[in-house]
Short mmCIF file of C-alpha atoms in Angstrom, two decimals:
data_model
loop_
_atom_site.label_atom_id
_atom_site.label_comp_id
_atom_site.label_asym_id
_atom_site.label_seq_id
_atom_site.Cartn_x
_atom_site.Cartn_y
_atom_site.Cartn_z
CA UNK A 3 -11.59 13.79 21.65
CA UNK A 4 -12.15 10.11 21.11
CA UNK A 5 -11.10 9.92 17.25
CA UNK A 6 -8.75 11.44 14.67
CA UNK A 7 -10.52 14.07 12.96
CA UNK A 8 -9.62 15.94 9.80
CA UNK A 9 -11.70 18.93 8.57
CA UNK A 10 -11.32 21.01 5.36
CA UNK A 11 -13.68 23.94 4.75
CA UNK A 12 -13.79 26.80 2.27
CA UNK A 13 -16.52 29.59 1.65
CA UNK A 14 -15.56 29.88 -2.05
CA UNK A 15 -12.72 28.48 -4.18
CA UNK A 16 -11.42 31.95 -4.74
CA UNK A 17 -10.89 32.84 -1.17
CA UNK A 18 -9.35 29.21 -0.17
CA UNK A 19 -9.92 27.77 2.77
CA UNK A 20 -8.62 25.96 6.03
CA UNK A 21 -7.53 22.62 7.28
CA UNK A 22 -7.84 21.67 10.90
CA UNK A 23 -6.44 18.06 12.30
CA UNK A 24 -7.52 17.06 15.89
CA UNK A 25 -6.48 13.66 17.36
CA UNK A 26 -7.70 12.59 20.71
CA UNK A 27 -8.84 16.18 21.56
CA UNK A 28 -5.38 17.81 20.54
CA UNK A 29 -5.13 20.31 17.89
CA UNK A 30 -2.50 18.91 15.76
CA UNK A 31 -2.51 21.26 12.60
CA UNK A 32 -4.32 24.26 11.47
CA UNK A 33 -3.21 25.96 8.26
CA UNK A 34 -4.69 27.64 5.02
CA UNK A 35 -5.53 25.12 2.54
CA UNK A 36 -6.77 25.07 -1.02
CA UNK A 37 -9.97 23.14 -1.40
CA UNK A 38 -13.11 23.25 -3.06
CA UNK A 39 -16.15 25.15 -1.64
CA UNK A 40 -17.86 23.12 1.28
CA UNK A 41 -17.03 21.21 4.25
CA UNK A 42 -15.48 17.65 4.48
CA UNK A 43 -14.99 15.84 7.76
CA UNK A 44 -12.97 12.85 8.11
CA UNK A 45 -13.40 10.65 11.20
CA UNK A 46 -10.78 7.80 11.70
CA UNK A 47 -9.93 5.33 14.54
CA UNK A 48 -13.08 6.14 16.65
CA UNK A 49 -12.41 5.54 20.46
CA UNK A 50 -8.70 4.76 19.81
CA UNK A 51 -7.75 6.43 22.89
CA UNK A 52 -10.47 4.89 25.10
CA UNK A 53 -10.73 1.21 24.12
CA UNK A 54 -13.32 0.29 26.74
CA UNK A 55 -15.98 2.38 25.01
CA UNK A 56 -15.44 0.61 21.73
CA UNK A 57 -16.51 -2.73 23.16
CA UNK A 58 -20.11 -0.94 23.39
CA UNK A 59 -20.24 -0.60 19.53
CA UNK A 60 -22.53 -2.58 17.60
CA UNK A 61 -21.92 -4.40 14.40
CA UNK A 62 -20.48 -2.51 11.29
CA UNK A 63 -23.94 -2.71 9.66
CA UNK A 64 -25.74 -1.40 12.47
CA UNK A 65 -23.41 1.59 13.05
CA UNK A 66 -23.30 2.41 9.67
CA UNK A 67 -27.30 2.68 9.55
CA UNK A 68 -26.75 5.09 12.51
CA UNK A 69 -24.58 7.38 10.49
CA UNK A 70 -26.84 7.13 7.18
CA UNK A 71 -29.66 8.22 9.57
CA UNK A 72 -27.78 11.21 10.94
CA UNK A 73 -26.82 12.37 7.35
CA UNK A 74 -30.56 11.89 6.27
CA UNK A 75 -31.84 14.11 9.02
CA UNK A 76 -29.25 16.79 8.23
CA UNK A 77 -29.93 16.36 4.22
CA UNK A 78 -33.60 17.07 5.15
CA UNK A 79 -32.85 19.87 7.41
CA UNK A 80 -30.85 21.58 4.91
CA UNK A 81 -31.96 21.11 1.33
CA UNK A 82 -30.11 24.01 0.39
CA UNK A 83 -26.69 22.17 1.01
CA UNK A 84 -25.28 19.17 -0.87
CA UNK A 85 -24.74 15.99 1.06
CA UNK A 86 -22.81 12.89 -0.15
CA UNK A 87 -22.35 9.94 1.90
CA UNK A 88 -19.88 6.78 0.49
CA UNK A 89 -19.33 3.54 2.12
CA UNK A 90 -16.45 1.37 1.16
CA UNK A 91 -16.23 3.26 -2.03
CA UNK A 92 -19.79 2.86 -2.96
CA UNK A 93 -22.08 5.91 -3.05
CA UNK A 94 -25.09 5.86 -0.53
CA UNK A 95 -26.32 9.08 -0.40
CA UNK A 96 -26.15 11.83 -3.19
CA UNK A 97 -28.32 14.65 -2.38
CA UNK A 98 -27.89 17.93 -4.69
CA UNK A 99 -28.66 21.34 -3.38
CA UNK A 100 -32.16 22.57 -4.15
CA UNK A 101 -34.75 24.86 -2.90
CA UNK A 102 -37.70 22.29 -2.89
CA UNK A 103 -37.97 19.90 -0.13
CA UNK A 104 -39.98 17.60 -2.35
CA UNK A 105 -37.13 17.16 -4.66
CA UNK A 106 -34.87 16.34 -1.69
CA UNK A 107 -37.28 13.69 -0.34
CA UNK A 108 -37.45 11.94 -3.83
CA UNK A 109 -33.41 11.89 -3.97
CA UNK A 110 -33.40 10.27 -0.45
CA UNK A 111 -36.38 7.86 -0.55
CA UNK A 112 -37.49 7.41 -4.24
CA UNK A 113 -40.14 8.68 -6.34
CA UNK A 114 -42.67 6.23 -5.37
CA UNK A 115 -42.97 7.55 -1.96
CA UNK A 116 -42.54 11.32 -3.33
CA UNK A 117 -45.54 10.67 -5.80
CA UNK A 118 -47.85 9.80 -2.90
CA UNK A 119 -46.97 12.85 -0.71
CA UNK A 120 -49.69 15.47 0.30
CA UNK A 121 -48.42 18.92 0.94
CA UNK A 122 -49.28 20.51 4.34
CA UNK A 123 -49.21 24.28 4.99
CA UNK A 124 -50.82 25.90 7.72
CA UNK A 125 -50.39 28.71 10.42
CA UNK A 126 -51.96 29.78 13.14
CA UNK A 127 -50.45 32.37 15.80
CA UNK A 128 -47.10 31.60 16.90
CA UNK A 129 -47.11 28.30 14.99
CA UNK A 130 -46.39 27.58 11.33
CA UNK A 131 -46.28 24.17 9.79
CA UNK A 132 -45.14 23.05 6.45
CA UNK A 133 -43.92 19.80 4.87
CA UNK A 134 -45.62 16.84 3.19
CA UNK A 135 -47.24 13.72 4.68
CA UNK A 136 -48.22 10.51 2.79
CA UNK A 137 -51.73 9.84 1.63
CA UNK A 138 -53.83 7.34 3.68
CA UNK A 139 -53.01 4.54 0.89
CA UNK A 140 -49.13 4.63 1.30
CA UNK A 141 -48.18 3.37 4.73
CA UNK A 142 -45.40 1.55 6.34
CA UNK A 143 -45.37 -1.10 9.28
CA UNK A 144 -42.69 1.09 10.89
CA UNK A 145 -41.79 4.77 11.54
CA UNK A 146 -38.58 4.63 9.55
CA UNK A 147 -40.10 7.57 7.26
CA UNK A 148 -41.17 10.01 10.00
CA UNK A 149 -39.08 13.16 10.14
CA UNK A 150 -40.36 15.90 12.33
CA UNK A 151 -38.13 19.15 12.68
CA UNK A 152 -38.74 22.18 15.16
CA UNK A 153 -37.07 25.31 14.18
CA UNK A 154 -34.71 23.58 11.91
CA UNK A 155 -33.85 20.80 14.45
CA UNK A 156 -34.62 17.21 14.06
CA UNK A 157 -36.72 15.95 17.16
CA UNK A 158 -38.86 12.80 18.09
CA UNK A 159 -41.52 14.15 20.23
CA UNK A 160 -44.79 12.25 21.04
CA UNK A 161 -46.98 15.26 20.95
CA UNK A 162 -46.38 15.92 17.38
CA UNK A 163 -46.44 12.20 16.30
CA UNK A 164 -49.66 11.67 18.22
CA UNK A 165 -51.25 14.76 16.78
CA UNK A 166 -50.39 13.55 13.47
CA UNK A 167 -51.98 10.25 13.78
CA UNK A 168 -55.10 11.92 15.11
CA UNK A 169 -55.05 14.04 12.04
CA UNK A 170 -55.49 10.94 9.81
CA UNK A 171 -59.07 10.07 11.71
CA UNK A 172 -58.72 6.41 11.81
CA UNK A 173 -57.70 6.29 8.03
CA UNK A 174 -54.63 4.03 8.61
CA UNK A 175 -54.99 0.24 8.71
CA UNK A 176 -53.99 -1.07 12.17
CA UNK A 177 -50.10 -1.26 12.81
CA UNK A 178 -49.36 1.19 9.87
CA UNK A 179 -47.90 4.37 9.76
CA UNK A 180 -47.52 7.27 7.34
CA UNK A 181 -44.51 8.84 5.99
CA UNK A 182 -43.84 12.54 7.41
CA UNK A 183 -41.67 15.21 6.52
CA UNK A 184 -42.85 18.19 8.73
CA UNK A 185 -41.19 21.32 9.68
CA UNK A 186 -42.78 23.10 12.58
CA UNK A 187 -41.74 26.83 13.13
CA UNK A 188 -42.53 28.76 16.22
CA UNK A 189 -41.52 31.18 18.90
CA UNK A 190 -38.18 29.71 20.40
CA UNK A 191 -39.44 31.21 24.00
CA UNK A 192 -42.53 28.29 23.83
CA UNK A 193 -39.93 25.77 23.59
CA UNK A 194 -37.50 24.09 25.92
CA UNK A 195 -34.72 21.98 24.02
CA UNK A 196 -32.63 21.07 27.00
CA UNK A 197 -34.73 17.89 28.17
CA UNK A 198 -32.79 15.39 26.47
CA UNK A 199 -28.82 14.80 26.29
CA UNK A 200 -28.83 14.50 22.31
CA UNK A 201 -31.54 17.20 22.03
CA UNK A 202 -33.59 14.71 20.23
CA UNK A 203 -36.83 15.79 22.42
CA UNK A 204 -38.34 18.92 22.99
CA UNK A 205 -40.97 20.20 25.46
CA UNK A 206 -43.75 22.62 24.63
CA UNK A 207 -44.98 25.49 26.77
CA UNK A 208 -48.42 24.75 25.28
CA UNK A 209 -48.65 21.02 24.42
CA UNK A 210 -52.40 20.92 23.93
CA UNK A 211 -52.35 24.12 21.64
CA UNK A 212 -49.45 22.34 19.52
CA UNK A 213 -51.33 19.08 19.27
CA UNK A 214 -54.55 20.51 18.00
CA UNK A 215 -52.80 22.67 15.40
CA UNK A 216 -51.04 19.88 14.07
CA UNK A 217 -54.06 17.49 13.94
CA UNK A 218 -56.12 20.06 12.29
CA UNK A 219 -53.43 20.83 9.60
CA UNK A 220 -52.98 17.45 8.88
CA UNK A 221 -56.55 16.65 8.45
CA UNK A 222 -57.19 19.71 6.29
CA UNK A 223 -54.35 18.83 4.13
CA UNK A 224 -55.96 15.16 3.45
CA UNK A 225 -59.38 16.67 2.95
CA UNK A 226 -57.91 19.12 0.33
CA UNK A 227 -56.14 16.27 -1.50
CA UNK A 228 -59.05 14.13 -1.51
CA UNK A 229 -61.53 17.02 -2.69
CA UNK A 230 -58.82 17.88 -5.55
CA UNK A 231 -58.76 14.08 -6.59
CA UNK A 232 -62.44 13.96 -6.89
CA UNK A 233 -62.94 17.30 -8.70
CA UNK A 234 -60.13 16.32 -11.26
CA UNK A 235 -61.30 12.83 -11.90
CA UNK A 236 -62.88 12.47 -15.39
CA UNK A 237 -64.55 9.29 -16.75
CA UNK A 238 -62.80 7.50 -19.50
CA UNK A 239 -64.58 7.66 -22.61
CA UNK A 240 -62.10 6.51 -24.85
CA UNK A 241 -63.84 3.39 -25.93
CA UNK A 242 -67.11 5.20 -26.82
CA UNK A 243 -68.09 8.18 -29.13
CA UNK A 244 -69.58 10.36 -26.67
CA UNK A 245 -69.24 14.22 -26.29
CA UNK A 246 -67.96 15.06 -22.64
CA UNK A 247 -68.32 18.95 -22.97
CA UNK A 248 -71.21 20.85 -21.22
CA UNK A 249 -72.93 21.36 -24.62
CA UNK A 250 -74.52 18.33 -26.01
CA UNK A 251 -76.24 17.34 -29.20
CA UNK A 252 -78.84 15.25 -27.47
CA UNK A 253 -81.90 17.14 -26.07
CA UNK A 254 -83.05 15.69 -22.83
CA UNK A 255 -86.42 16.96 -21.54
CA UNK A 256 -86.85 17.89 -17.88
CA UNK A 257 -88.66 15.93 -15.22
CA UNK A 258 -91.30 18.70 -15.13
CA UNK A 259 -91.95 18.53 -18.82
CA UNK A 260 -92.82 14.91 -18.81
CA UNK A 261 -95.14 15.55 -15.91
CA UNK A 262 -96.92 18.47 -17.09
CA UNK A 263 -97.01 17.87 -20.95
CA UNK A 264 -97.55 13.94 -21.64
CA UNK A 265 -96.76 13.05 -24.97
CA UNK A 266 -99.63 11.55 -26.92
CA UNK A 267 -99.12 8.61 -29.14
CA UNK A 268 -101.41 7.93 -32.18
CA UNK A 269 -103.03 4.88 -33.12
CA UNK A 270 -100.73 4.13 -36.11
CA UNK A 271 -97.49 4.86 -33.98
CA UNK A 272 -98.77 2.48 -31.35
CA UNK A 273 -99.39 -0.21 -33.93
CA UNK A 274 -95.79 0.36 -35.47
CA UNK A 275 -94.33 0.25 -31.88
CA UNK A 276 -95.82 -2.96 -30.95
CA UNK A 277 -94.84 -4.49 -34.12
CA UNK A 278 -91.20 -3.51 -33.61
CA UNK A 279 -91.21 -4.88 -30.11
CA UNK A 280 -92.60 -7.92 -31.28
CA UNK A 281 -89.93 -8.66 -33.82
CA UNK A 282 -87.44 -7.53 -31.32
CA UNK A 283 -88.47 -10.16 -28.83
CA UNK A 284 -88.63 -12.96 -31.71
CA UNK A 285 -84.94 -11.93 -32.69
CA UNK A 286 -83.64 -11.90 -29.20
CA UNK A 287 -85.58 -14.37 -27.74
CA UNK A 288 -86.91 -12.47 -24.94
CA UNK A 289 -88.33 -14.37 -22.05
CA UNK A 290 -90.29 -12.92 -19.14
CA UNK A 291 -89.11 -13.43 -15.73
CA UNK A 292 -91.28 -14.94 -13.05
CA UNK A 293 -88.94 -14.43 -10.39
CA UNK A 294 -86.93 -11.50 -9.28
CA UNK A 295 -83.44 -11.35 -10.48
CA UNK A 296 -80.49 -12.05 -8.53
CA UNK A 297 -78.04 -9.17 -8.03
CA UNK A 298 -75.23 -11.06 -6.11
CA UNK A 299 -73.60 -14.46 -7.09
CA UNK A 300 -73.52 -15.00 -3.08
CA UNK A 301 -74.74 -13.43 -0.09
CA UNK A 302 -72.66 -10.39 1.16
CA UNK A 303 -70.24 -11.18 4.17
CA UNK A 304 -71.53 -10.02 7.59
CA UNK A 305 -69.64 -7.10 8.79
CA UNK A 306 -68.92 -8.78 12.09
CA UNK A 307 -66.90 -11.50 10.04
CA UNK A 308 -64.53 -9.05 8.39
CA UNK A 309 -61.05 -8.20 9.56
CA UNK A 310 -60.53 -4.54 9.17
CA UNK A 311 -56.71 -4.72 9.01
CA UNK A 312 -57.10 -6.62 5.66
CA UNK A 313 -58.70 -3.42 4.01
CA UNK A 314 -56.93 -0.29 2.86
CA UNK A 315 -58.55 3.08 3.15
CA UNK A 316 -59.15 4.89 -0.36
CA UNK A 317 -60.49 8.25 1.20
CA UNK A 318 -63.19 10.22 2.97
CA UNK A 319 -66.73 10.87 1.48
CA UNK A 320 -68.60 13.87 2.64
CA UNK A 321 -66.55 13.99 5.81
CA UNK A 322 -68.76 11.13 7.12
CA UNK A 323 -67.89 7.88 5.52
CA UNK A 324 -64.60 5.98 5.15
CA UNK A 325 -64.18 4.07 1.92
CA UNK A 326 -61.97 0.88 2.15
CA UNK A 327 -60.99 -1.82 -0.18
CA UNK A 328 -59.63 -5.12 0.33
CA UNK A 329 -59.72 -8.66 -1.19
CA UNK A 330 -63.18 -9.13 0.00
CA UNK A 331 -64.55 -6.29 -1.88
CA UNK A 332 -65.24 -2.28 -1.13
CA UNK A 333 -66.12 -1.52 2.76
CA UNK A 334 -68.03 1.80 3.41
CA UNK A 335 -67.90 2.78 7.14
CA UNK A 336 -69.91 5.31 8.80
CA UNK A 337 -67.62 7.32 11.20
CA UNK A 338 -70.30 8.53 13.23
CA UNK A 339 -71.64 4.97 13.80
CA UNK A 340 -68.30 3.59 14.15
CA UNK A 341 -67.55 6.14 17.11
CA UNK A 342 -70.64 5.25 18.71
CA UNK A 343 -69.50 1.55 18.50
CA UNK A 344 -66.24 2.30 20.21
CA UNK A 345 -67.72 4.31 22.80
CA UNK A 346 -70.24 1.56 23.61
CA UNK A 347 -67.50 -1.15 24.01
CA UNK A 348 -65.54 1.15 26.12
CA UNK A 349 -68.23 1.54 28.64
CA UNK A 350 -69.14 -1.88 28.49
CA UNK A 351 -65.54 -3.08 29.19
CA UNK A 352 -65.45 -0.45 32.16
CA UNK A 353 -68.66 -1.70 33.37
CA UNK A 354 -67.44 -5.11 33.55
CA UNK A 355 -64.56 -4.02 35.58
CA UNK A 356 -66.63 -1.37 37.63
CA UNK A 357 -64.27 1.33 36.63
CA UNK A 358 -66.89 3.67 35.21
CA UNK A 359 -66.01 7.15 35.60
CA UNK A 360 -68.70 9.66 36.71
#
């Protein structure tokens, strides 16, 4: 009702299509029209009948970014439909139809992000969650790559986002956010979509259940991915000739055989061994050490002096330790001890303010 709109649509090229023209809310034209399969909507002269509203529009780049965001949301919600967005003759989005959401993500956001994604697939009762999240190494400083859909509708819900954050279990650097492409399917009776004018927010009947389900699903997906990487990791033996198969030509005695049957060396063998060691020591100029060897060029940096935001998480070890890397080296964090420290500081600060809850 505030612009000039021209729409052409056809189910198939054989059946033909329709043309509808609406200007300022009035139907100007409706007729049969020959057009290719699909729907094309053209919007022109926005707010031409209400000039006062056009004053509230932002700059061209800002408004176009909003348009791009809407098209991206719809392209992720319906990967089986082709989406094309052009701006001033330049193609901005070209998403071909596919039955794999992973391919659609790669088309819209690039292959680098797509390669870092971890598949999420979980169900419990009335809830089913599918999609992809980025591994803890790939993060962004904003939430621009976070897309959540509930029953096919794009939403920005605090319960889902917080549950996702909890699923990473402190694996993310401070101020960093993962990429999310999650699709939650649930009973519509357990959902209220009429809480926001643009339907961008929803309200769950059982928010705690949804929060726990999403958090557990994300955590299990990340753990499975880490386990797969550990099991699939193979050492690189390209530089040395070694047999990496289970069967090896080297027979290594067991520890019990060394303890129960010590090898007896004859006097002649002992003399030959001594002579060989003497010649080796002379040729290589071996020297005996009177002091213990130095294992570090400089003493390790105290943990209290480290800035944790400068480290990036690599993964989780044995569900107990967080492995992180940074310019200052490798950092291993005991999750249990870290959690105790957080609780201690929380109680300490509350005691200073005399706000301890009993």
